[in-house]
Amino acid sequence: MKFSIICIAVGACLSLMVCGCGRHAGTSLTVAGSTAFQPFAEKLAEQFMAKRPDVNITVQGGGSALGIQSARSGAAQIGMADLVELPPEASELLGVTVARDGIAIIVNPENTLTNLSLEQIRGIFQGAIQNWKEAGGSDQPIRVVSREAGSGTRASFETIIGGITLARKAIIQDSNGTIRETVANDRDAVGYLSHGLLNAKVKAIRADGVECTENEIVAGRYKLVRPVFLLSQPPSAGAVKDFIDYILSSEGQETIRRNGLLPAK
Amino acid sequence: MHQTGDKLIKWLLMALAFTALTSLLLIAIFIFKEGVPFIARVGFKDFLLSSDWQPQAGHFGIYPMIVASLLVTLGAMLVGAPLGIACAVFLNEFVPKHVTRIIKPTIELLAGIPSVVYGFIGVVVVAPLIRSQFGGPGLSMLCASLILGVMVLPTIISISTDVLASVPNAFREGALALGATRWQSVHMVILKAGRSGIVAAVILGMGRAIGETMAVIMVAGNTPQIPHSVLDSVCTLTAKIAIEMGSATGAHRQALFAIGVVLFIMIMMFNSIAMMAIKKRFAGK
Amino acid sequence: MRIPPRNTQALAVALLGGATGLTLAILVFVIVFILGKGLPVLSLGFLLDNPQEMGKAGGIFPTLVGTLILPLAAIIIALPAGVGTAVYLSEYTVENPATRIIRFGTDCLAGIPSIIFGLFGFIFFVTTLKMGWCILSGALTLAIMVLPTIIRTSEEAIKAVPASYREVSCSLGATRWETVLKVVLPNALPGIVTGVMLSIGRCIGETAAVIFTAGASLRLPHSVFDSTRTMAVHFYILAREGISNENAFGTAAVLILSVLLVNSVSYWMMHRFISRRTK
């Protein structure tokens, strides 16, 4: 008796679910890829959807490679990638630069160091410099924190600094936020992250004497800068085009700027 | 009428019974399809026994990750198995039934606490403690083992308690009647009777430990190196896949699937050995 | 040297009791730590508001919905298959090569790490079947993941039903299926519920498999074809990315409280069921 009641209840739930399966009206867009640009995409999507209630945008992280892959396979309509150079398989996609992003070198706020030369940065991340003393700091071991192999930020960082083979002992984290948290929690750590995601928990240090600020990046003095691409299948049309156009509009670019990234141009 | 209906139901149930197997095969096919050609291309030895993991330069050695996965799991078992089994024995044999009835569900709640919560506690409580007490990065093999050890406790306790409870009371009474103390009856009779079940509990716990991903990513530091001490950061197989999957393309992505293949095979072997051990015990009876 | 049994007994009790105490202390610490920091954040607004700025401000309502729907859908998919398998294995067949293969498959499936389920779900449901990141992809993946748990617990529960029950039922002229439906399953229900409970717990707490298949969209889902973010995923992202520790603790508190609720309700149901039957 009891069991059949449960059977009926389960059956009812099942049929309810099937009934709820109809897709709701409007266009659905999925944006996936770079974790560095994800927060900006979410904010832009929020604003865009306020203007266009007929469009439903879902933003996923996953990394630049997932962005390229999803845009190619159709799992996402727009892929986000923040690489200095796009890989060959992205050539069939339409790429638009929607923003530029500085890469900040960060240390724990307790660290007294304020400046590193590019040469020192290379030495530290390669594991040749292992103590803060050797770079002008206090006598503490250096703990390198880096992104995962294949990360857009890491690829850009290593390309710009030039010829880095990452130290074996480096701690690996898989997003800007986690790099920031790790460095914020460890007095001896050094890492790098998207300029847009800097906050008071960590200290950005000067690279070759240039501070990582918007002015210095726009002026072209700060060297660690990479573009952010949005990739979609050609031809660009419909809601995809509208969303990308919105991001490139002065309002979209202003949102990007206000939240710490740099406009595309 | 009844006969045909019953036959139909039998066939239906049989079809359902193959769901798990079908799923397993689907998973195997999809993972192997991507991973195996890659291993064949790179070479079995270079893939499994090289310590050089630099996907961009074409080096795909996963030896450190295999070592790390095994060591972290072993560490977790050193923490979790003695505690868990002791707890199960105590609750089942030494504590009045009505107390157990309250404590056992309470402990089973531990199983419901999401792994990310444990991982978070590892990051904000355990890792800083290790860093300040013992040095090193804090995010380490020790931290991962401790967190995983606690995470597998509920699995081990819950199953072991059920196993011990299923040992017939006559065994206990017989031992006690022969003048054994409670403890003697436990370690001479009850633990022996329930051994295969307890082994199964520990194996299930190991399965959970070796497969855990998010908590490990949070606390292990993810450095692809062979650890020299328990304070070193390590990267397990699961962590490697989860961390790099989002950023991997081409050969790099296939390499991660190949890691999946290795994990898959490791677990298959592991399961077979465990099942054989259990079967042997039953055969010996 | 032989230690008198009375002393080993005392030593054993002390050690075992100590281990139990330690385990309970860890449990209490985990819960008190999270609730202590999380409960002050909680309010009706936190539960029922939409998140703002990726969860930095505002509430967690959509993740609450995601956490309700995803495990429920997974269980609805997994329960018939799981219990069906258990019934087939224990009532409809004897040990033979086929059942051994089924059992082996189930055991292996149980050992597969959730990250592999995530990869598989992503490649199979999301990409190959073009379902995209959605509740259905996530639920199907989770259903496969919890299937072994349900099979195993159901089979144990069915096996524990005394053979004499079946014999009596059959001798009264019931078919095998009637016996299963009216005698075996009702008697095995507490065990099956325990399995379901464990499975729901695992679904609620799962992160790796969910992120890869159901996605992490913070919007309220309208159908099972929408992406969703469960509380566990939300907590993971908030805590790990350092978006807001306050809201992370709040989310974790709700997460733990809902697990407590699920488990308590299940226990209550189980006990009510047992007591009614014995009347």
PDB file of C-alpha atoms in Angstrom, chain C residues 16-271:
ATOM      1  CA  LEU C  16      37.926   3.141  20.882  1.00  0.00           C
ATOM      2  CA  GLY C  17      36.061   5.683  22.979  1.00  0.00           C
ATOM      3  CA  GLY C  18      38.786   8.218  22.305  1.00  0.00           C
ATOM      4  CA  ALA C  19      38.535   7.607  18.540  1.00  0.00           C
ATOM      5  CA  THR C  20      34.771   7.994  18.670  1.00  0.00           C
ATOM      6  CA  GLY C  21      35.106  11.167  20.700  1.00  0.00           C
ATOM      7  CA  LEU C  22      37.627  12.577  18.211  1.00  0.00           C
ATOM      8  CA  THR C  23      35.334  11.782  15.287  1.00  0.00           C
ATOM      9  CA  LEU C  24      32.407  13.472  16.985  1.00  0.00           C
ATOM     10  CA  ALA C  25      34.594  16.447  17.884  1.00  0.00           C
ATOM     11  CA  ILE C  26      35.586  16.874  14.221  1.00  0.00           C
ATOM     12  CA  LEU C  27      31.953  16.717  13.166  1.00  0.00           C
ATOM     13  CA  VAL C  28      30.938  19.251  15.776  1.00  0.00           C
ATOM     14  CA  PHE C  29      33.841  21.503  14.787  1.00  0.00           C
ATOM     15  CA  VAL C  30      32.950  21.448  11.079  1.00  0.00           C
ATOM     16  CA  ILE C  31      29.336  22.249  11.754  1.00  0.00           C
ATOM     17  CA  VAL C  32      29.931  24.845  14.483  1.00  0.00           C
ATOM     18  CA  PHE C  33      32.643  26.551  12.419  1.00  0.00           C
ATOM     19  CA  ILE C  34      30.442  26.909   9.341  1.00  0.00           C
ATOM     20  CA  LEU C  35      27.218  27.708  11.161  1.00  0.00           C
ATOM     21  CA  GLY C  36      28.971  30.090  13.546  1.00  0.00           C
ATOM     22  CA  LYS C  37      30.227  32.208  10.676  1.00  0.00           C
ATOM     23  CA  GLY C  38      27.323  31.547   8.339  1.00  0.00           C
ATOM     24  CA  LEU C  39      24.207  31.923  10.468  1.00  0.00           C
ATOM     25  CA  PRO C  40      24.711  35.670  11.168  1.00  0.00           C
ATOM     26  CA  VAL C  41      24.626  36.230   7.398  1.00  0.00           C
ATOM     27  CA  LEU C  42      21.342  34.401   6.970  1.00  0.00           C
ATOM     28  CA  SER C  43      18.079  36.224   6.567  1.00  0.00           C
ATOM     29  CA  LEU C  44      14.926  35.726   4.572  1.00  0.00           C
ATOM     30  CA  GLY C  45      16.336  38.167   2.050  1.00  0.00           C
ATOM     31  CA  PHE C  46      19.527  36.123   1.681  1.00  0.00           C
ATOM     32  CA  LEU C  47      17.446  33.065   0.832  1.00  0.00           C
ATOM     33  CA  LEU C  48      14.929  34.720  -1.450  1.00  0.00           C
ATOM     34  CA  ASP C  49      16.885  37.452  -3.240  1.00  0.00           C
ATOM     35  CA  ASN C  50      18.727  37.149  -6.495  1.00  0.00           C
ATOM     36  CA  PRO C  51      22.482  37.430  -6.297  1.00  0.00           C
ATOM     37  CA  GLN C  52      24.163  40.579  -7.516  1.00  0.00           C
ATOM     38  CA  GLU C  53      27.672  41.021  -8.888  1.00  0.00           C
ATOM     39  CA  MET C  54      28.258  37.276  -9.148  1.00  0.00           C
ATOM     40  CA  GLY C  55      27.218  36.680  -5.575  1.00  0.00           C
ATOM     41  CA  LYS C  56      29.238  39.454  -3.943  1.00  0.00           C
ATOM     42  CA  ALA C  57      25.963  40.952  -2.789  1.00  0.00           C
ATOM     43  CA  GLY C  58      22.344  39.868  -2.691  1.00  0.00           C
ATOM     44  CA  GLY C  59      20.970  36.409  -1.974  1.00  0.00           C
ATOM     45  CA  ILE C  60      21.197  32.865  -3.226  1.00  0.00           C
ATOM     46  CA  PHE C  61      17.659  32.100  -4.394  1.00  0.00           C
ATOM     47  CA  PRO C  62      18.517  30.611  -7.826  1.00  0.00           C
ATOM     48  CA  THR C  63      21.117  28.286  -6.297  1.00  0.00           C
ATOM     49  CA  LEU C  64      18.557  27.150  -3.752  1.00  0.00           C
ATOM     50  CA  VAL C  65      16.234  26.198  -6.601  1.00  0.00           C
ATOM     51  CA  GLY C  66      19.072  24.471  -8.452  1.00  0.00           C
ATOM     52  CA  THR C  67      19.972  22.479  -5.361  1.00  0.00           C
ATOM     53  CA  LEU C  68      16.367  21.327  -4.995  1.00  0.00           C
ATOM     54  CA  ILE C  69      15.795  20.355  -8.608  1.00  0.00           C
ATOM     55  CA  LEU C  70      19.059  18.736  -9.652  1.00  0.00           C
ATOM     56  CA  PRO C  71      19.270  15.960  -6.997  1.00  0.00           C
ATOM     57  CA  LEU C  72      15.523  15.347  -7.255  1.00  0.00           C
ATOM     58  CA  ALA C  73      15.748  14.874 -11.011  1.00  0.00           C
ATOM     59  CA  ALA C  74      18.789  12.635 -10.631  1.00  0.00           C
ATOM     60  CA  ILE C  75      17.009  10.422  -8.098  1.00  0.00           C
ATOM     61  CA  ILE C  76      13.886  10.183 -10.251  1.00  0.00           C
ATOM     62  CA  ILE C  77      16.060   8.899 -13.084  1.00  0.00           C
ATOM     63  CA  ALA C  78      18.243   6.615 -10.980  1.00  0.00           C
ATOM     64  CA  LEU C  79      15.657   5.095  -8.640  1.00  0.00           C
ATOM     65  CA  PRO C  80      13.737   2.868 -11.093  1.00  0.00           C
ATOM     66  CA  ALA C  81      16.949   1.635 -12.687  1.00  0.00           C
ATOM     67  CA  GLY C  82      18.647   1.078  -9.345  1.00  0.00           C
ATOM     68  CA  VAL C  83      15.829  -0.684  -7.550  1.00  0.00           C
ATOM     69  CA  GLY C  84      15.003  -2.637 -10.717  1.00  0.00           C
ATOM     70  CA  THR C  85      18.565  -3.888 -10.885  1.00  0.00           C
ATOM     71  CA  ALA C  86      18.518  -4.853  -7.222  1.00  0.00           C
ATOM     72  CA  VAL C  87      15.217  -6.713  -7.588  1.00  0.00           C
ATOM     73  CA  TYR C  88      16.467  -8.515 -10.667  1.00  0.00           C
ATOM     74  CA  LEU C  89      19.737  -9.535  -9.042  1.00  0.00           C
ATOM     75  CA  SER C  90      18.205 -10.775  -5.817  1.00  0.00           C
ATOM     76  CA  GLU C  91      14.750 -12.076  -6.815  1.00  0.00           C
ATOM     77  CA  TYR C  92      14.787 -13.032 -10.456  1.00  0.00           C
ATOM     78  CA  THR C  93      18.045 -14.775 -11.045  1.00  0.00           C
ATOM     79  CA  VAL C  94      20.685 -16.923  -9.453  1.00  0.00           C
ATOM     80  CA  GLU C  95      24.406 -16.237  -9.490  1.00  0.00           C
ATOM     81  CA  ASN C  96      25.585 -16.733 -13.055  1.00  0.00           C
ATOM     82  CA  PRO C  97      28.108 -15.081 -15.390  1.00  0.00           C
ATOM     83  CA  ALA C  98      25.582 -12.393 -16.339  1.00  0.00           C
ATOM     84  CA  THR C  99      24.926 -11.309 -12.770  1.00  0.00           C
ATOM     85  CA  ARG C 100      28.628 -11.410 -12.044  1.00  0.00           C
ATOM     86  CA  ILE C 101      29.228  -9.025 -14.940  1.00  0.00           C
ATOM     87  CA  ILE C 102      26.414  -6.755 -13.742  1.00  0.00           C
ATOM     88  CA  ARG C 103      27.845  -6.737 -10.238  1.00  0.00           C
ATOM     89  CA  PHE C 104      31.338  -6.092 -11.527  1.00  0.00           C
ATOM     90  CA  GLY C 105      30.030  -3.230 -13.652  1.00  0.00           C
ATOM     91  CA  THR C 106      28.210  -1.736 -10.694  1.00  0.00           C
ATOM     92  CA  ASP C 107      31.267  -1.995  -8.460  1.00  0.00           C
ATOM     93  CA  CYS C 108      33.475  -0.385 -11.062  1.00  0.00           C
ATOM     94  CA  LEU C 109      30.963   2.386 -11.651  1.00  0.00           C
ATOM     95  CA  ALA C 110      30.994   3.052  -7.904  1.00  0.00           C
ATOM     96  CA  GLY C 111      34.736   3.536  -7.942  1.00  0.00           C
ATOM     97  CA  ILE C 112      34.814   5.997 -10.816  1.00  0.00           C
ATOM     98  CA  PRO C 113      35.827   9.463  -9.647  1.00  0.00           C
ATOM     99  CA  SER C 114      33.248  12.207 -10.011  1.00  0.00           C
ATOM    100  CA  ILE C 115      35.607  14.174 -12.223  1.00  0.00           C
ATOM    101  CA  ILE C 116      35.403  11.374 -14.808  1.00  0.00           C
ATOM    102  CA  PHE C 117      31.622  11.490 -14.604  1.00  0.00           C
ATOM    103  CA  GLY C 118      31.953  15.208 -15.224  1.00  0.00           C
ATOM    104  CA  LEU C 119      34.173  14.679 -18.269  1.00  0.00           C
ATOM    105  CA  PHE C 120      31.880  12.000 -19.614  1.00  0.00           C
ATOM    106  CA  GLY C 121      28.752  14.066 -19.003  1.00  0.00           C
ATOM    107  CA  PHE C 122      30.362  17.020 -20.727  1.00  0.00           C
ATOM    108  CA  ILE C 123      31.467  15.025 -23.779  1.00  0.00           C
ATOM    109  CA  PHE C 124      28.389  12.813 -24.040  1.00  0.00           C
ATOM    110  CA  PHE C 125      25.352  14.806 -22.902  1.00  0.00           C
ATOM    111  CA  VAL C 126      26.566  18.373 -23.328  1.00  0.00           C
ATOM    112  CA  THR C 127      28.579  18.029 -26.530  1.00  0.00           C
ATOM    113  CA  THR C 128      27.691  14.835 -28.422  1.00  0.00           C
ATOM    114  CA  LEU C 129      23.958  14.900 -27.694  1.00  0.00           C
ATOM    115  CA  LYS C 130      24.035  18.706 -27.954  1.00  0.00           C
ATOM    116  CA  MET C 131      21.997  19.170 -24.803  1.00  0.00           C
ATOM    117  CA  GLY C 132      24.234  21.972 -23.604  1.00  0.00           C
ATOM    118  CA  TRP C 133      24.904  22.782 -19.969  1.00  0.00           C
ATOM    119  CA  CYS C 134      21.545  22.138 -18.403  1.00  0.00           C
ATOM    120  CA  ILE C 135      19.734  20.549 -15.504  1.00  0.00           C
ATOM    121  CA  LEU C 136      18.928  17.463 -17.568  1.00  0.00           C
ATOM    122  CA  SER C 137      22.583  16.873 -18.528  1.00  0.00           C
ATOM    123  CA  GLY C 138      23.547  17.311 -14.895  1.00  0.00           C
ATOM    124  CA  ALA C 139      20.751  15.087 -13.614  1.00  0.00           C
ATOM    125  CA  LEU C 140      21.575  12.272 -16.051  1.00  0.00           C
ATOM    126  CA  THR C 141      25.238  12.445 -15.095  1.00  0.00           C
ATOM    127  CA  LEU C 142      24.448  12.481 -11.377  1.00  0.00           C
ATOM    128  CA  ALA C 143      21.963   9.632 -11.879  1.00  0.00           C
ATOM    129  CA  ILE C 144      24.702   7.431 -13.323  1.00  0.00           C
ATOM    130  CA  MET C 145      26.949   8.494 -10.478  1.00  0.00           C
ATOM    131  CA  VAL C 146      24.535   7.510  -7.697  1.00  0.00           C
ATOM    132  CA  LEU C 147      23.219   4.394  -9.446  1.00  0.00           C
ATOM    133  CA  PRO C 148      25.689   2.018  -7.732  1.00  0.00           C
ATOM    134  CA  THR C 149      24.799   3.415  -4.306  1.00  0.00           C
ATOM    135  CA  ILE C 150      21.107   2.828  -4.926  1.00  0.00           C
ATOM    136  CA  ILE C 151      21.675  -0.634  -6.385  1.00  0.00           C
ATOM    137  CA  ARG C 152      23.923  -1.677  -3.540  1.00  0.00           C
ATOM    138  CA  THR C 153      21.790  -0.420  -0.670  1.00  0.00           C
ATOM    139  CA  SER C 154      18.587  -1.717  -2.265  1.00  0.00           C
ATOM    140  CA  GLU C 155      20.118  -5.126  -2.829  1.00  0.00           C
ATOM    141  CA  GLU C 156      21.349  -5.306   0.751  1.00  0.00           C
ATOM    142  CA  ALA C 157      17.919  -4.283   1.987  1.00  0.00           C
ATOM    143  CA  ILE C 158      16.158  -6.832  -0.227  1.00  0.00           C
ATOM    144  CA  LYS C 159      18.525  -9.582   0.835  1.00  0.00           C
ATOM    145  CA  ALA C 160      17.815  -8.772   4.467  1.00  0.00           C
ATOM    146  CA  VAL C 161      14.115  -9.586   3.993  1.00  0.00           C
ATOM    147  CA  PRO C 162      13.704 -13.095   5.464  1.00  0.00           C
ATOM    148  CA  ALA C 163      13.160 -15.857   2.904  1.00  0.00           C
ATOM    149  CA  SER C 164      10.163 -17.091   4.900  1.00  0.00           C
ATOM    150  CA  TYR C 165       8.221 -13.925   3.925  1.00  0.00           C
ATOM    151  CA  ARG C 166       8.616 -14.819   0.270  1.00  0.00           C
ATOM    152  CA  GLU C 167       7.734 -18.445   0.879  1.00  0.00           C
ATOM    153  CA  VAL C 168       4.539 -17.506   2.695  1.00  0.00           C
ATOM    154  CA  SER C 169       3.585 -15.051  -0.054  1.00  0.00           C
ATOM    155  CA  CYS C 170       4.246 -17.595  -2.810  1.00  0.00           C
ATOM    156  CA  SER C 171       2.393 -20.334  -0.964  1.00  0.00           C
ATOM    157  CA  LEU C 172      -0.645 -18.025  -0.871  1.00  0.00           C
ATOM    158  CA  GLY C 173      -0.589 -18.038  -4.657  1.00  0.00           C
ATOM    159  CA  ALA C 174       1.099 -14.699  -5.300  1.00  0.00           C
ATOM    160  CA  THR C 175       3.275 -14.423  -8.371  1.00  0.00           C
ATOM    161  CA  ARG C 176       6.885 -13.485  -8.006  1.00  0.00           C
ATOM    162  CA  TRP C 177       6.207  -9.900  -9.030  1.00  0.00           C
ATOM    163  CA  GLU C 178       3.324  -9.597  -6.559  1.00  0.00           C
ATOM    164  CA  THR C 179       5.621 -10.924  -3.869  1.00  0.00           C
ATOM    165  CA  VAL C 180       8.268  -8.361  -4.813  1.00  0.00           C
ATOM    166  CA  LEU C 181       5.797  -5.504  -4.893  1.00  0.00           C
ATOM    167  CA  LYS C 182       3.776  -6.328  -1.800  1.00  0.00           C
ATOM    168  CA  VAL C 183       6.176  -8.176   0.453  1.00  0.00           C
ATOM    169  CA  VAL C 184       9.811  -7.685  -0.464  1.00  0.00           C
ATOM    170  CA  LEU C 185       9.960  -3.992  -1.416  1.00  0.00           C
ATOM    171  CA  PRO C 186       7.833  -2.695   1.488  1.00  0.00           C
ATOM    172  CA  ASN C 187      10.043  -4.615   3.889  1.00  0.00           C
ATOM    173  CA  ALA C 188      13.168  -3.373   2.165  1.00  0.00           C
ATOM    174  CA  LEU C 189      11.976   0.228   2.024  1.00  0.00           C
ATOM    175  CA  PRO C 190      13.990   1.580   4.970  1.00  0.00           C
ATOM    176  CA  GLY C 191      17.166   0.317   3.343  1.00  0.00           C
ATOM    177  CA  ILE C 192      16.189   1.763  -0.019  1.00  0.00           C
ATOM    178  CA  VAL C 193      15.376   5.110   1.587  1.00  0.00           C
ATOM    179  CA  THR C 194      18.799   5.102   3.221  1.00  0.00           C
ATOM    180  CA  GLY C 195      20.354   4.591  -0.195  1.00  0.00           C
ATOM    181  CA  VAL C 196      18.308   7.404  -1.690  1.00  0.00           C
ATOM    182  CA  MET C 197      19.268   9.609   1.219  1.00  0.00           C
ATOM    183  CA  LEU C 198      22.966   8.917   0.729  1.00  0.00           C
ATOM    184  CA  SER C 199      22.519   9.631  -2.970  1.00  0.00           C
ATOM    185  CA  ILE C 200      20.749  12.925  -2.400  1.00  0.00           C
ATOM    186  CA  GLY C 201      23.511  13.909  -0.018  1.00  0.00           C
ATOM    187  CA  ARG C 202      26.099  13.091  -2.630  1.00  0.00           C
ATOM    188  CA  CYS C 203      24.226  15.038  -5.331  1.00  0.00           C
ATOM    189  CA  ILE C 204      23.823  18.082  -3.107  1.00  0.00           C
ATOM    190  CA  GLY C 205      27.499  18.079  -2.259  1.00  0.00           C
ATOM    191  CA  GLU C 206      28.804  17.268  -5.728  1.00  0.00           C
ATOM    192  CA  THR C 207      30.778  19.962  -7.484  1.00  0.00           C
ATOM    193  CA  ALA C 208      33.093  18.563 -10.156  1.00  0.00           C
ATOM    194  CA  ALA C 209      30.462  16.628 -12.097  1.00  0.00           C
ATOM    195  CA  VAL C 210      27.912  19.434 -11.775  1.00  0.00           C
ATOM    196  CA  ILE C 211      30.123  22.273 -13.019  1.00  0.00           C
ATOM    197  CA  PHE C 212      31.009  20.305 -16.164  1.00  0.00           C
ATOM    198  CA  THR C 213      27.433  19.280 -16.992  1.00  0.00           C
ATOM    199  CA  ALA C 214      24.848  21.594 -15.426  1.00  0.00           C
ATOM    200  CA  GLY C 215      27.068  24.619 -15.732  1.00  0.00           C
ATOM    201  CA  ALA C 216      27.170  27.429 -13.235  1.00  0.00           C
ATOM    202  CA  SER C 217      24.617  29.948 -14.454  1.00  0.00           C
ATOM    203  CA  LEU C 218      23.333  32.160 -11.674  1.00  0.00           C
ATOM    204  CA  ARG C 219      19.984  32.750 -13.364  1.00  0.00           C
ATOM    205  CA  LEU C 220      16.797  31.108 -12.200  1.00  0.00           C
ATOM    206  CA  PRO C 221      16.156  28.044 -14.397  1.00  0.00           C
ATOM    207  CA  HIS C 222      12.824  27.965 -16.264  1.00  0.00           C
ATOM    208  CA  SER C 223      13.004  24.381 -17.454  1.00  0.00           C
ATOM    209  CA  VAL C 224      15.248  21.349 -17.263  1.00  0.00           C
ATOM    210  CA  PHE C 225      16.986  22.658 -20.392  1.00  0.00           C
ATOM    211  CA  ASP C 226      18.388  25.644 -18.522  1.00  0.00           C
ATOM    212  CA  SER C 227      21.737  25.755 -16.849  1.00  0.00           C
ATOM    213  CA  THR C 228      21.766  26.088 -13.101  1.00  0.00           C
ATOM    214  CA  ARG C 229      24.167  26.561 -10.230  1.00  0.00           C
ATOM    215  CA  THR C 230      23.781  24.484  -7.099  1.00  0.00           C
ATOM    216  CA  MET C 231      24.653  25.818  -3.661  1.00  0.00           C
ATOM    217  CA  ALA C 232      27.764  23.651  -3.508  1.00  0.00           C
ATOM    218  CA  VAL C 233      29.049  25.099  -6.792  1.00  0.00           C
ATOM    219  CA  HIS C 234      28.107  28.610  -5.697  1.00  0.00           C
ATOM    220  CA  PHE C 235      29.947  28.129  -2.417  1.00  0.00           C
ATOM    221  CA  TYR C 236      32.978  26.712  -4.232  1.00  0.00           C
ATOM    222  CA  ILE C 237      33.125  29.693  -6.578  1.00  0.00           C
ATOM    223  CA  LEU C 238      32.517  32.280  -3.838  1.00  0.00           C
ATOM    224  CA  ALA C 239      35.103  30.816  -1.472  1.00  0.00           C
ATOM    225  CA  ARG C 240      37.748  29.863  -3.978  1.00  0.00           C
ATOM    226  CA  GLU C 241      37.640  33.005  -6.056  1.00  0.00           C
ATOM    227  CA  GLY C 242      37.473  35.088  -2.894  1.00  0.00           C
ATOM    228  CA  ILE C 243      34.367  36.903  -4.169  1.00  0.00           C
ATOM    229  CA  SER C 244      32.762  37.220  -0.751  1.00  0.00           C
ATOM    230  CA  ASN C 245      33.730  35.203   2.291  1.00  0.00           C
ATOM    231  CA  GLU C 246      30.637  36.400   4.111  1.00  0.00           C
ATOM    232  CA  ASN C 247      28.244  35.100   1.469  1.00  0.00           C
ATOM    233  CA  ALA C 248      30.343  31.950   1.102  1.00  0.00           C
ATOM    234  CA  PHE C 249      29.812  31.143   4.775  1.00  0.00           C
ATOM    235  CA  GLY C 250      26.140  32.009   4.471  1.00  0.00           C
ATOM    236  CA  THR C 251      25.765  29.651   1.521  1.00  0.00           C
ATOM    237  CA  ALA C 252      27.684  26.908   3.317  1.00  0.00           C
ATOM    238  CA  ALA C 253      25.408  27.291   6.332  1.00  0.00           C
ATOM    239  CA  VAL C 254      22.304  26.888   4.175  1.00  0.00           C
ATOM    240  CA  LEU C 255      23.972  23.931   2.445  1.00  0.00           C
ATOM    241  CA  ILE C 256      24.686  22.172   5.728  1.00  0.00           C
ATOM    242  CA  LEU C 257      21.261  22.994   7.131  1.00  0.00           C
ATOM    243  CA  SER C 258      19.560  21.538   4.052  1.00  0.00           C
ATOM    244  CA  VAL C 259      21.606  18.360   4.361  1.00  0.00           C
ATOM    245  CA  LEU C 260      20.538  18.145   8.012  1.00  0.00           C
ATOM    246  CA  LEU C 261      16.952  18.660   6.936  1.00  0.00           C
ATOM    247  CA  VAL C 262      17.073  16.008   4.189  1.00  0.00           C
ATOM    248  CA  ASN C 263      18.627  13.480   6.515  1.00  0.00           C
ATOM    249  CA  SER C 264      16.313  14.214   9.429  1.00  0.00           C
ATOM    250  CA  VAL C 265      13.223  13.912   7.263  1.00  0.00           C
ATOM    251  CA  SER C 266      14.495  10.631   5.859  1.00  0.00           C
ATOM    252  CA  TYR C 267      15.154   9.249   9.320  1.00  0.00           C
ATOM    253  CA  TRP C 268      11.755  10.380  10.496  1.00  0.00           C
ATOM    254  CA  MET C 269      10.120   8.692   7.500  1.00  0.00           C
ATOM    255  CA  MET C 270      12.078   5.533   8.077  1.00  0.00           C
ATOM    256  CA  HIS C 271      11.140   5.308  11.734  1.00  0.00           C
TER     257      HIS C 271
END
